[in-house]
Tab-separated table of C-alpha atoms in Angstrom:
chain	number	residue	atom	x	y	z
A	52	MET	CA	42.590	71.872	-10.432
A	53	THR	CA	39.555	69.908	-9.264
A	54	MET	CA	38.987	66.323	-10.348
A	55	ARG	CA	35.980	67.464	-12.387
A	56	ARG	CA	38.156	69.843	-14.379
A	57	SER	CA	41.176	67.536	-14.662
A	58	PHE	CA	39.010	64.674	-15.860
A	59	ALA	CA	37.334	66.882	-18.459
A	60	VAL	CA	40.744	68.037	-19.700
A	61	SER	CA	41.960	64.450	-19.885
A	62	LEU	CA	38.848	63.347	-21.764
A	63	LEU	CA	39.135	66.250	-24.208
A	64	GLY	CA	42.809	65.490	-24.755
A	65	GLY	CA	41.993	61.883	-25.588
A	66	LEU	CA	39.426	62.954	-28.142
A	67	LEU	CA	41.888	65.373	-29.767
A	68	LEU	CA	44.591	62.732	-29.949
A	69	ALA	CA	42.167	60.305	-31.528
A	70	GLY	CA	41.318	62.937	-34.132
A	71	CYS	CA	45.020	63.527	-34.901
A	72	ALA	CA	45.911	59.917	-35.735
A	73	SER	CA	48.444	59.587	-38.577
A	74	LYS	CA	47.083	58.984	-42.058
A	75	GLN	CA	49.768	56.286	-42.394
A	76	ASP	CA	48.175	54.154	-39.661
A	77	VAL	CA	47.097	50.797	-41.001
A	78	GLY	CA	43.415	49.870	-40.745
A	79	PRO	CA	40.264	51.867	-40.292
A	80	VAL	CA	40.194	54.579	-37.670
A	81	SER	CA	37.111	54.546	-35.475
A	82	ALA	CA	35.589	57.916	-34.834
A	83	PRO	CA	35.688	58.844	-31.141
A	84	THR	CA	32.344	58.469	-29.441
A	85	THR	CA	30.937	61.280	-27.371
A	86	PRO	CA	29.611	60.232	-23.953
A	87	ALA	CA	25.846	60.556	-23.725
A	88	SER	CA	26.030	62.052	-20.232
A	89	ALA	CA	28.431	63.247	-17.587
A	90	GLN	CA	27.750	60.018	-15.716
A	91	GLU	CA	28.843	57.925	-18.698
A	92	ALA	CA	31.963	60.036	-19.189
A	93	LEU	CA	32.994	59.488	-15.572
A	94	ARG	CA	32.584	55.696	-15.444
A	95	PRO	CA	36.136	54.866	-16.631
A	96	TYR	CA	37.527	57.201	-13.979
A	97	TYR	CA	35.400	55.686	-11.237
A	98	ALA	CA	36.381	52.177	-12.347
A	99	SER	CA	40.021	53.143	-11.890
A	100	LEU	CA	39.611	54.333	-8.298
A	101	ALA	CA	41.006	52.141	-5.565
A	102	ALA	CA	39.585	54.234	-2.743
A	103	LYS	CA	38.330	52.311	0.279
A	104	LEU	CA	34.872	53.642	1.048
A	105	PRO	CA	33.651	53.931	4.654
A	106	VAL	CA	31.244	51.387	6.135
A	107	ALA	CA	28.807	52.019	8.993
A	108	PRO	CA	29.040	50.022	12.232
A	109	PRO	CA	27.302	46.625	12.105
A	110	ASN	CA	23.534	46.589	12.505
A	111	PRO	CA	21.298	43.847	13.951
A	112	ALA	CA	18.857	42.188	11.578
A	113	LEU	CA	15.117	42.722	11.879
A	114	ALA	CA	13.475	39.293	11.773
A	115	ASP	CA	10.858	38.910	9.055
A	116	ASP	CA	8.279	37.523	11.510
A	117	THR	CA	8.552	40.403	13.999
A	118	THR	CA	5.197	41.833	15.056
A	119	LEU	CA	5.935	45.533	14.958
A	120	THR	CA	4.351	47.725	17.620
A	121	ARG	CA	6.807	50.638	17.726
A	122	ILE	CA	9.092	52.166	15.120
A	123	ALA	CA	10.825	55.526	14.952
A	124	PHE	CA	12.189	57.680	12.162
A	125	GLY	CA	13.987	60.914	11.476
A	126	SER	CA	16.047	62.889	9.003
A	127	CYS	CA	18.678	65.601	8.625
A	128	ILE	CA	21.697	64.789	10.790
A	129	ASN	CA	24.674	67.097	10.860
A	130	GLU	CA	27.496	64.727	11.753
A	131	ASN	CA	29.370	67.492	13.596
A	132	ARG	CA	26.582	68.505	15.973
A	133	ALA	CA	25.312	67.066	19.267
A	134	MET	CA	24.032	63.496	19.058
A	135	ALA	CA	22.498	62.799	22.459
A	136	PHE	CA	19.204	62.206	20.619
A	137	TRP	CA	20.361	58.708	19.641
A	138	ASP	CA	20.290	57.577	23.273
A	139	VAL	CA	16.906	59.266	23.754
A	140	ILE	CA	15.415	57.383	20.794
A	141	ALA	CA	16.978	54.116	21.973
A	142	ALA	CA	15.320	54.617	25.375
A	143	GLN	CA	11.920	54.549	23.626
A	144	LYS	CA	12.789	50.976	22.564
A	145	PRO	CA	11.770	51.105	18.906
A	146	GLN	CA	11.972	47.787	17.085
A	147	ALA	CA	13.287	49.547	13.976
A	148	PHE	CA	14.474	52.993	12.964
A	149	LEU	CA	14.093	54.647	9.556
A	150	LEU	CA	16.756	57.177	8.596
A	151	ILE	CA	15.173	58.888	5.614
A	152	GLY	CA	17.584	61.403	4.158
A	153	ASP	CA	20.293	63.989	4.755
A	154	ASN	CA	21.828	61.277	6.899
A	155	VAL	CA	25.059	63.283	6.695
A	156	TYR	CA	25.879	66.681	5.216
A	157	GLY	CA	28.391	65.321	2.751
A	158	ASP	CA	28.257	68.312	0.422
A	159	THR	CA	29.553	70.783	3.020
A	160	GLY	CA	32.763	72.305	1.715
A	161	ALA	CA	32.567	70.346	-1.535
A	162	THR	CA	35.261	71.299	-4.057
A	163	GLY	CA	33.685	69.823	-7.192
A	164	ALA	CA	35.873	66.708	-7.098
A	165	ALA	CA	34.232	63.786	-8.889
A	166	ASP	CA	34.912	61.347	-6.029
A	167	ILE	CA	33.165	63.686	-3.545
A	168	PRO	CA	35.763	63.370	-0.758
A	169	THR	CA	33.622	65.451	1.587
A	170	LEU	CA	30.922	62.762	1.429
A	171	SER	CA	33.315	60.014	2.499
A	172	ALA	CA	34.675	62.277	5.223
A	173	SER	CA	31.154	62.922	6.527
A	174	TYR	CA	30.375	59.206	6.683
A	175	ARG	CA	33.610	58.574	8.584
A	176	LYS	CA	32.771	61.366	10.993
A	177	LEU	CA	29.323	59.893	11.629
A	178	SER	CA	30.875	56.498	12.383
A	179	SER	CA	33.226	58.129	14.873
A	180	ARG	CA	30.345	59.458	16.983
A	181	GLN	CA	29.876	57.141	19.956
A	182	GLU	CA	26.130	57.748	20.289
A	183	PHE	CA	25.508	56.763	16.664
A	184	ASP	CA	27.819	53.754	16.956
A	185	ARG	CA	25.949	52.565	20.044
A	186	PHE	CA	22.536	53.029	18.418
A	187	ARG	CA	23.545	51.448	15.122
A	188	ARG	CA	24.742	48.312	16.908
A	189	SER	CA	21.487	47.903	18.841
A	190	VAL	CA	18.495	49.004	16.702
A	191	PRO	CA	17.743	47.628	13.204
A	192	MET	CA	17.792	50.418	10.626
A	193	MET	CA	16.468	51.087	7.130
A	194	THR	CA	17.619	54.073	5.086
A	195	THR	CA	17.136	56.211	2.013
A	196	TRP	CA	18.901	59.435	1.017
A	197	ASP	CA	18.173	63.091	0.277
A	198	ASP	CA	20.173	65.854	-1.385
A	199	HIS	CA	22.951	66.410	1.167
A	200	ASP	CA	23.992	62.755	1.215
A	201	PHE	CA	23.283	62.513	-2.516
A	202	GLY	CA	25.924	65.123	-3.182
A	203	GLU	CA	24.635	68.661	-3.675
A	204	ASN	CA	21.838	70.891	-2.450
A	205	ASP	CA	18.486	70.341	-4.222
A	206	VAL	CA	19.976	68.310	-7.108
A	207	GLY	CA	18.332	65.399	-8.894
A	208	GLY	CA	19.010	63.034	-11.755
A	209	SER	CA	21.280	65.366	-13.702
A	210	PHE	CA	23.876	65.461	-10.894
A	211	ALA	CA	27.155	64.527	-12.598
A	212	PHE	CA	28.589	62.519	-9.679
A	213	LYS	CA	25.469	60.590	-8.679
A	214	GLU	CA	26.879	57.164	-9.540
A	215	TRP	CA	29.800	57.628	-7.156
A	216	ALA	CA	27.433	58.981	-4.486
A	217	GLU	CA	25.341	55.837	-4.926
A	218	LYS	CA	28.413	53.634	-4.564
A	219	ALA	CA	29.412	55.465	-1.381
A	220	TYR	CA	25.874	55.174	0.015
A	221	GLU	CA	25.570	51.468	-0.748
A	222	SER	CA	28.984	50.804	0.754
A	223	TYR	CA	28.302	52.746	3.935
A	224	TRP	CA	24.847	51.379	4.653
A	225	SER	CA	25.660	47.821	3.475
A	226	SER	CA	22.805	47.881	0.981
A	227	SER	CA	21.212	44.652	-0.157
A	228	ALA	CA	22.228	42.894	-3.347
A	229	GLU	CA	18.897	43.976	-4.836
A	230	VAL	CA	19.679	47.651	-4.260
A	231	ARG	CA	23.269	47.294	-5.454
A	232	GLY	CA	22.082	45.542	-8.594
A	233	ARG	CA	20.097	48.467	-10.040
A	234	PRO	CA	20.404	52.250	-10.359
A	235	GLY	CA	19.054	54.225	-7.413
A	236	VAL	CA	18.651	53.203	-3.777
A	237	TYR	CA	14.914	52.441	-3.532
A	238	GLU	CA	13.832	49.290	-1.728
A	239	SER	CA	10.925	47.639	0.059
A	240	ARG	CA	10.408	45.177	2.877
A	241	ILE	CA	7.462	43.444	4.545
A	242	VAL	CA	7.781	42.557	8.216
A	243	GLY	CA	5.350	40.622	10.395
A	244	PRO	CA	3.105	37.560	10.385
A	245	GLU	CA	-0.038	37.372	8.271
A	246	GLY	CA	-2.635	39.703	9.731
A	247	LYS	CA	0.057	42.013	11.139
A	248	ARG	CA	2.220	42.648	8.107
A	249	VAL	CA	3.891	46.058	7.795
A	250	GLN	CA	5.317	47.105	4.449
A	251	PHE	CA	8.086	49.698	4.216
A	252	ILE	CA	8.503	51.279	0.778
A	253	LEU	CA	11.572	53.507	0.744
A	254	LEU	CA	11.522	55.681	-2.364
A	255	ASP	CA	14.493	57.302	-4.077
A	256	THR	CA	13.423	60.865	-4.891
A	257	ARG	CA	16.881	61.953	-6.112
A	258	PHE	CA	18.570	59.618	-8.599
A	259	PHE	CA	15.942	59.865	-11.356
A	260	ARG	CA	14.259	63.170	-10.557
A	261	SER	CA	13.971	65.800	-13.296
A	262	ASP	CA	15.428	69.257	-12.794
A	263	LEU	CA	13.543	71.813	-10.741
A	264	VAL	CA	12.055	74.937	-12.320
A	265	ARG	CA	13.393	78.050	-10.618
A	266	MET	CA	11.726	81.439	-10.319
A	267	PRO	CA	13.446	84.443	-11.904
A	268	TYR	CA	15.832	86.121	-9.499
A	269	ARG	CA	14.490	88.915	-7.364
A	270	ASP	CA	15.644	90.850	-4.338
A	271	PRO	CA	14.448	90.364	-1.702
A	272	GLY	CA	13.941	86.704	-2.449
A	273	PRO	CA	10.745	84.762	-1.694
A	274	SER	CA	10.416	83.682	1.931
A	275	LEU	CA	8.990	80.256	1.092
A	276	GLY	CA	11.302	79.018	-1.636
A	277	TRP	CA	12.378	79.608	-5.218
A	278	TYR	CA	10.798	76.728	-7.119
A	279	LEU	CA	7.822	76.628	-9.483
A	280	PRO	CA	5.798	73.566	-10.490
A	281	ASN	CA	7.409	71.617	-13.321
A	282	VAL	CA	4.509	70.831	-15.673
A	283	ASP	CA	6.584	69.265	-18.452
A	284	PRO	CA	4.737	66.024	-19.368
A	285	LYS	CA	8.093	64.208	-19.418
A	286	ALA	CA	9.188	65.473	-15.996
A	287	THR	CA	9.548	62.689	-13.437
A	288	MET	CA	10.039	62.257	-9.730
A	289	LEU	CA	10.833	58.539	-9.655
A	290	GLY	CA	11.760	57.496	-13.193
A	291	ASP	CA	10.035	54.779	-15.217
A	292	ALA	CA	11.731	51.771	-13.599
A	293	GLN	CA	10.957	52.919	-10.056
A	294	TRP	CA	7.347	53.709	-10.958
A	295	GLN	CA	6.906	50.173	-12.334
A	296	TRP	CA	8.539	48.730	-9.246
A	297	LEU	CA	6.285	50.779	-6.959
A	298	GLU	CA	3.176	49.563	-8.747
A	299	GLY	CA	4.293	45.985	-8.166
A	300	GLU	CA	5.057	46.620	-4.503
A	301	LEU	CA	1.583	48.009	-3.871
A	302	THR	CA	0.024	44.756	-5.071
A	303	LYS	CA	1.754	42.774	-2.302
A	304	PRO	CA	-0.446	41.889	0.680
A	305	ALA	CA	0.117	43.970	3.820
A	306	GLU	CA	-2.112	45.232	6.614
A	307	LEU	CA	-0.238	48.526	7.015
A	308	ARG	CA	2.123	50.379	4.664
A	309	PHE	CA	4.618	53.183	5.151
A	310	ILE	CA	5.720	54.967	1.989
A	311	ILE	CA	8.907	56.853	2.752
A	312	SER	CA	9.743	59.940	0.685
A	313	SER	CA	12.722	62.094	1.613
A	314	THR	CA	10.730	65.205	0.634
A	315	GLN	CA	7.174	66.123	1.581
A	316	VAL	CA	4.297	64.646	-0.406
A	317	VAL	CA	1.011	66.295	0.563
A	318	THR	CA	1.725	69.978	1.168
A	319	SER	CA	1.632	72.689	-1.505
A	320	ALA	CA	2.078	75.593	0.910
A	321	HIS	CA	5.711	76.359	0.019
A	322	ASN	CA	8.052	76.592	-2.950
A	323	PHE	CA	10.910	74.597	-1.471
A	324	GLU	CA	11.510	71.014	-2.552
A	325	GLY	CA	8.727	68.444	-2.485
A	326	TRP	CA	6.236	66.608	-4.634
A	327	THR	CA	4.579	69.997	-5.071
A	328	ASN	CA	7.406	70.721	-7.574
A	329	PHE	CA	5.981	67.956	-9.797
A	330	PRO	CA	2.181	68.126	-9.521
A	331	LYS	CA	1.580	65.652	-12.353
A	332	GLU	CA	3.781	63.110	-10.598
A	333	ARG	CA	1.956	63.605	-7.306
A	334	ASP	CA	-1.355	63.123	-9.114
A	335	ARG	CA	0.092	59.933	-10.595
A	336	LEU	CA	1.033	58.726	-7.109
A	337	TYR	CA	-2.441	59.408	-5.788
A	338	ARG	CA	-4.045	57.684	-8.789
A	339	LEU	CA	-1.845	54.658	-8.261
A	340	LEU	CA	-2.953	54.380	-4.629
A	341	ALA	CA	-6.592	54.696	-5.687
A	342	ASP	CA	-6.263	52.226	-8.574
A	343	LYS	CA	-4.700	49.642	-6.264
A	344	GLY	CA	-7.208	50.339	-3.491
A	345	VAL	CA	-4.414	51.242	-1.071
A	346	ASN	CA	-6.310	52.718	1.889
A	347	ASN	CA	-3.729	51.582	4.442
A	348	ALA	CA	-0.692	53.715	3.512
A	349	LEU	CA	0.932	56.519	5.486
A	350	PHE	CA	3.635	58.779	4.073
A	351	LEU	CA	6.746	59.538	6.127
A	352	SER	CA	8.893	62.473	5.009
A	353	GLY	CA	11.703	64.770	6.125
A	354	ASP	CA	13.897	67.473	4.538
A	355	ARG	CA	12.235	70.608	5.958
A	356	HIS	CA	14.175	71.082	9.222
A	357	ALA	CA	10.781	71.209	10.915
A	358	GLY	CA	8.066	68.668	11.662
A	359	GLY	CA	4.312	68.429	11.363
A	360	PHE	CA	1.274	66.396	10.289
A	361	TYR	CA	-0.523	66.743	6.955
A	362	LYS	CA	-3.486	65.041	5.353
A	363	ALA	CA	-5.254	65.045	2.004
A	364	ASP	CA	-8.450	63.553	0.637
A	365	VAL	CA	-7.603	61.532	-2.461
A	366	PRO	CA	-10.326	60.677	-4.991
A	367	GLY	CA	-10.929	56.947	-4.985
A	368	LEU	CA	-9.693	56.361	-1.433
A	369	SER	CA	-12.037	55.927	1.505
A	370	ARG	CA	-9.638	57.388	4.073
A	371	PRO	CA	-7.478	60.523	4.101
A	372	VAL	CA	-3.817	60.153	3.188
A	373	TRP	CA	-1.484	61.264	5.989
A	374	ASP	CA	2.036	62.666	5.587
A	375	PHE	CA	4.057	62.696	8.821
A	376	THR	CA	7.120	64.950	8.473
A	377	SER	CA	9.981	64.671	10.973
A	378	SER	CA	13.038	66.894	10.520
A	379	SER	CA	15.636	67.626	11.839
A	380	LEU	CA	17.230	65.300	14.351
A	381	ASN	CA	19.887	67.872	15.301
A	382	PHE	CA	19.825	70.675	12.724
A	383	ALA	CA	16.514	72.514	13.040
A	384	PHE	CA	16.098	75.955	11.489
A	385	GLY	CA	14.112	77.636	14.230
A	386	ARG	CA	13.146	77.732	17.883
A	387	GLY	CA	9.517	76.706	18.014
A	388	ASN	CA	6.253	76.668	16.117
A	389	ASN	CA	6.615	78.318	12.682
A	390	ALA	CA	2.982	77.762	11.665
A	391	ASP	CA	2.331	81.476	11.132
A	392	ARG	CA	5.252	81.729	8.714
A	393	GLU	CA	3.855	78.939	6.542
A	394	PRO	CA	0.039	78.808	6.630
A	395	ASP	CA	-1.169	75.476	5.269
A	396	PRO	CA	-4.710	74.098	5.061
A	397	ALA	CA	-3.304	70.571	4.716
A	398	ARG	CA	-1.413	70.755	8.011
A	399	THR	CA	-3.386	69.707	11.076
A	400	GLY	CA	-1.300	71.435	13.744
A	401	GLY	CA	1.941	73.309	14.218
A	402	PHE	CA	5.085	73.428	12.109
A	403	TRP	CA	7.784	72.706	14.628
A	404	ALA	CA	11.258	74.027	13.779
A	405	ILE	CA	12.982	72.387	16.732
A	406	PRO	CA	15.037	69.166	16.905
A	407	ASN	CA	12.606	66.277	16.649
A	408	PHE	CA	12.039	62.649	15.737
A	409	GLY	CA	8.962	60.672	14.782
A	410	GLN	CA	7.567	57.749	16.751
A	411	ILE	CA	4.864	55.373	15.506
A	412	ASP	CA	2.967	53.044	17.852
A	413	ILE	CA	0.771	50.337	16.341
A	414	ASP	CA	-2.142	48.908	18.354
A	415	TRP	CA	-3.142	45.813	16.404
A	416	SER	CA	-6.099	44.911	18.630
A	417	ALA	CA	-7.666	48.381	18.410
A	418	LYS	CA	-6.607	48.841	14.760
A	419	LYS	CA	-5.154	52.243	15.601
A	420	VAL	CA	-1.824	53.916	14.936
A	421	THR	CA	-0.475	56.733	17.097
A	422	LEU	CA	1.865	59.137	15.355
A	423	SER	CA	3.897	61.275	17.745
A	424	LEU	CA	6.321	64.052	16.909
A	425	ARG	CA	8.818	64.190	19.766
A	426	ARG	CA	11.484	66.569	21.007
A	427	ASP	CA	15.065	65.450	21.289
A	428	ASP	CA	14.433	64.759	24.985
A	429	GLY	CA	11.664	62.285	24.098
A	430	SER	CA	8.713	64.439	25.187
A	431	VAL	CA	5.698	64.723	22.895
A	432	ILE	CA	5.239	67.831	20.754
A	433	GLU	CA	2.075	66.710	18.950
A	434	GLU	CA	0.223	63.447	18.366
A	435	GLN	CA	-2.242	62.130	15.811
A	436	LEU	CA	-4.369	59.004	16.170
A	437	VAL	CA	-5.186	57.456	12.794
A	438	SER	CA	-7.009	54.362	11.567
A	439	PRO	CA	-5.323	53.265	8.335
A	440	PHE	CA	-6.266	49.585	8.467
């Protein structure tokens, strides 16, 4: 019997026993309360667990006054596959690395147990990999999660075990007190002296997200995904608290901003996961950028097991908005350029389904940023030169 089932049986038994209390009992009998959600029902069980959660190797701090000229990022790491890419990225000498989702595949082989033992096992496996250990101890890192380290493929805020997944995430990545003190794993940081400040806004596109709308089943299935736009006015990508937080973050002074979303923002060319699933929420994001006059933001995204560059013209902004997708570090779903499979007017080049990482070089004197999608040997696949200042 899985923990999910055994816990449900235990909870039901408690409610039945409460309802069968003797009429001779002295004092009023309180009616049993029904948990408002699966998450609420599981909290007593989680509070009783004494499990020691895994912790990543120590990581050097990134000094607040660092003038950033090179950062790197990536997503989608299968902890059981080759990891030579870590040494390749380290050789590029990035000052920071952003790991932006599917940092392990912790849902592989999941049994439905509420403490998600496969997730803890995946974190431990990642820590055992020498290349990751070496990189983690030498390059400052920032992280957010996606579905496979959240707990289940394509799930969002209704995922029953999300609070334990959050606890495991915050334990492993040694999250800040600010992150630990609120639901979700979103956070922000500004690095650099005045005139060269870089803001990193790492969104949580899982913990609060509304359910996806799925197409009716058909055979053969659609080649570009099963999901339809969710147009429910109450549907959300970030949740109210994170939206309010994001608005506040965008008022902080910075010369350059990176908004990190685990799933793609700009493209609407597929029916897999992305902000395209919630068009009203994407419109809200664009309006927020325009209302705050944020012309200096670049989106970084992952999830797709392929990489590419995308841009969109947003009403109210004087420059195009770029979305740089890098995925996967070692788990690509192809052998080359899949552009013909997924035509996209928003994409500026190929759609590269080969192992890749993203590198970002900032030239403060020229006010230019070079975005380069790179193979796992460090060579350049494609580059884009942008002027977001």
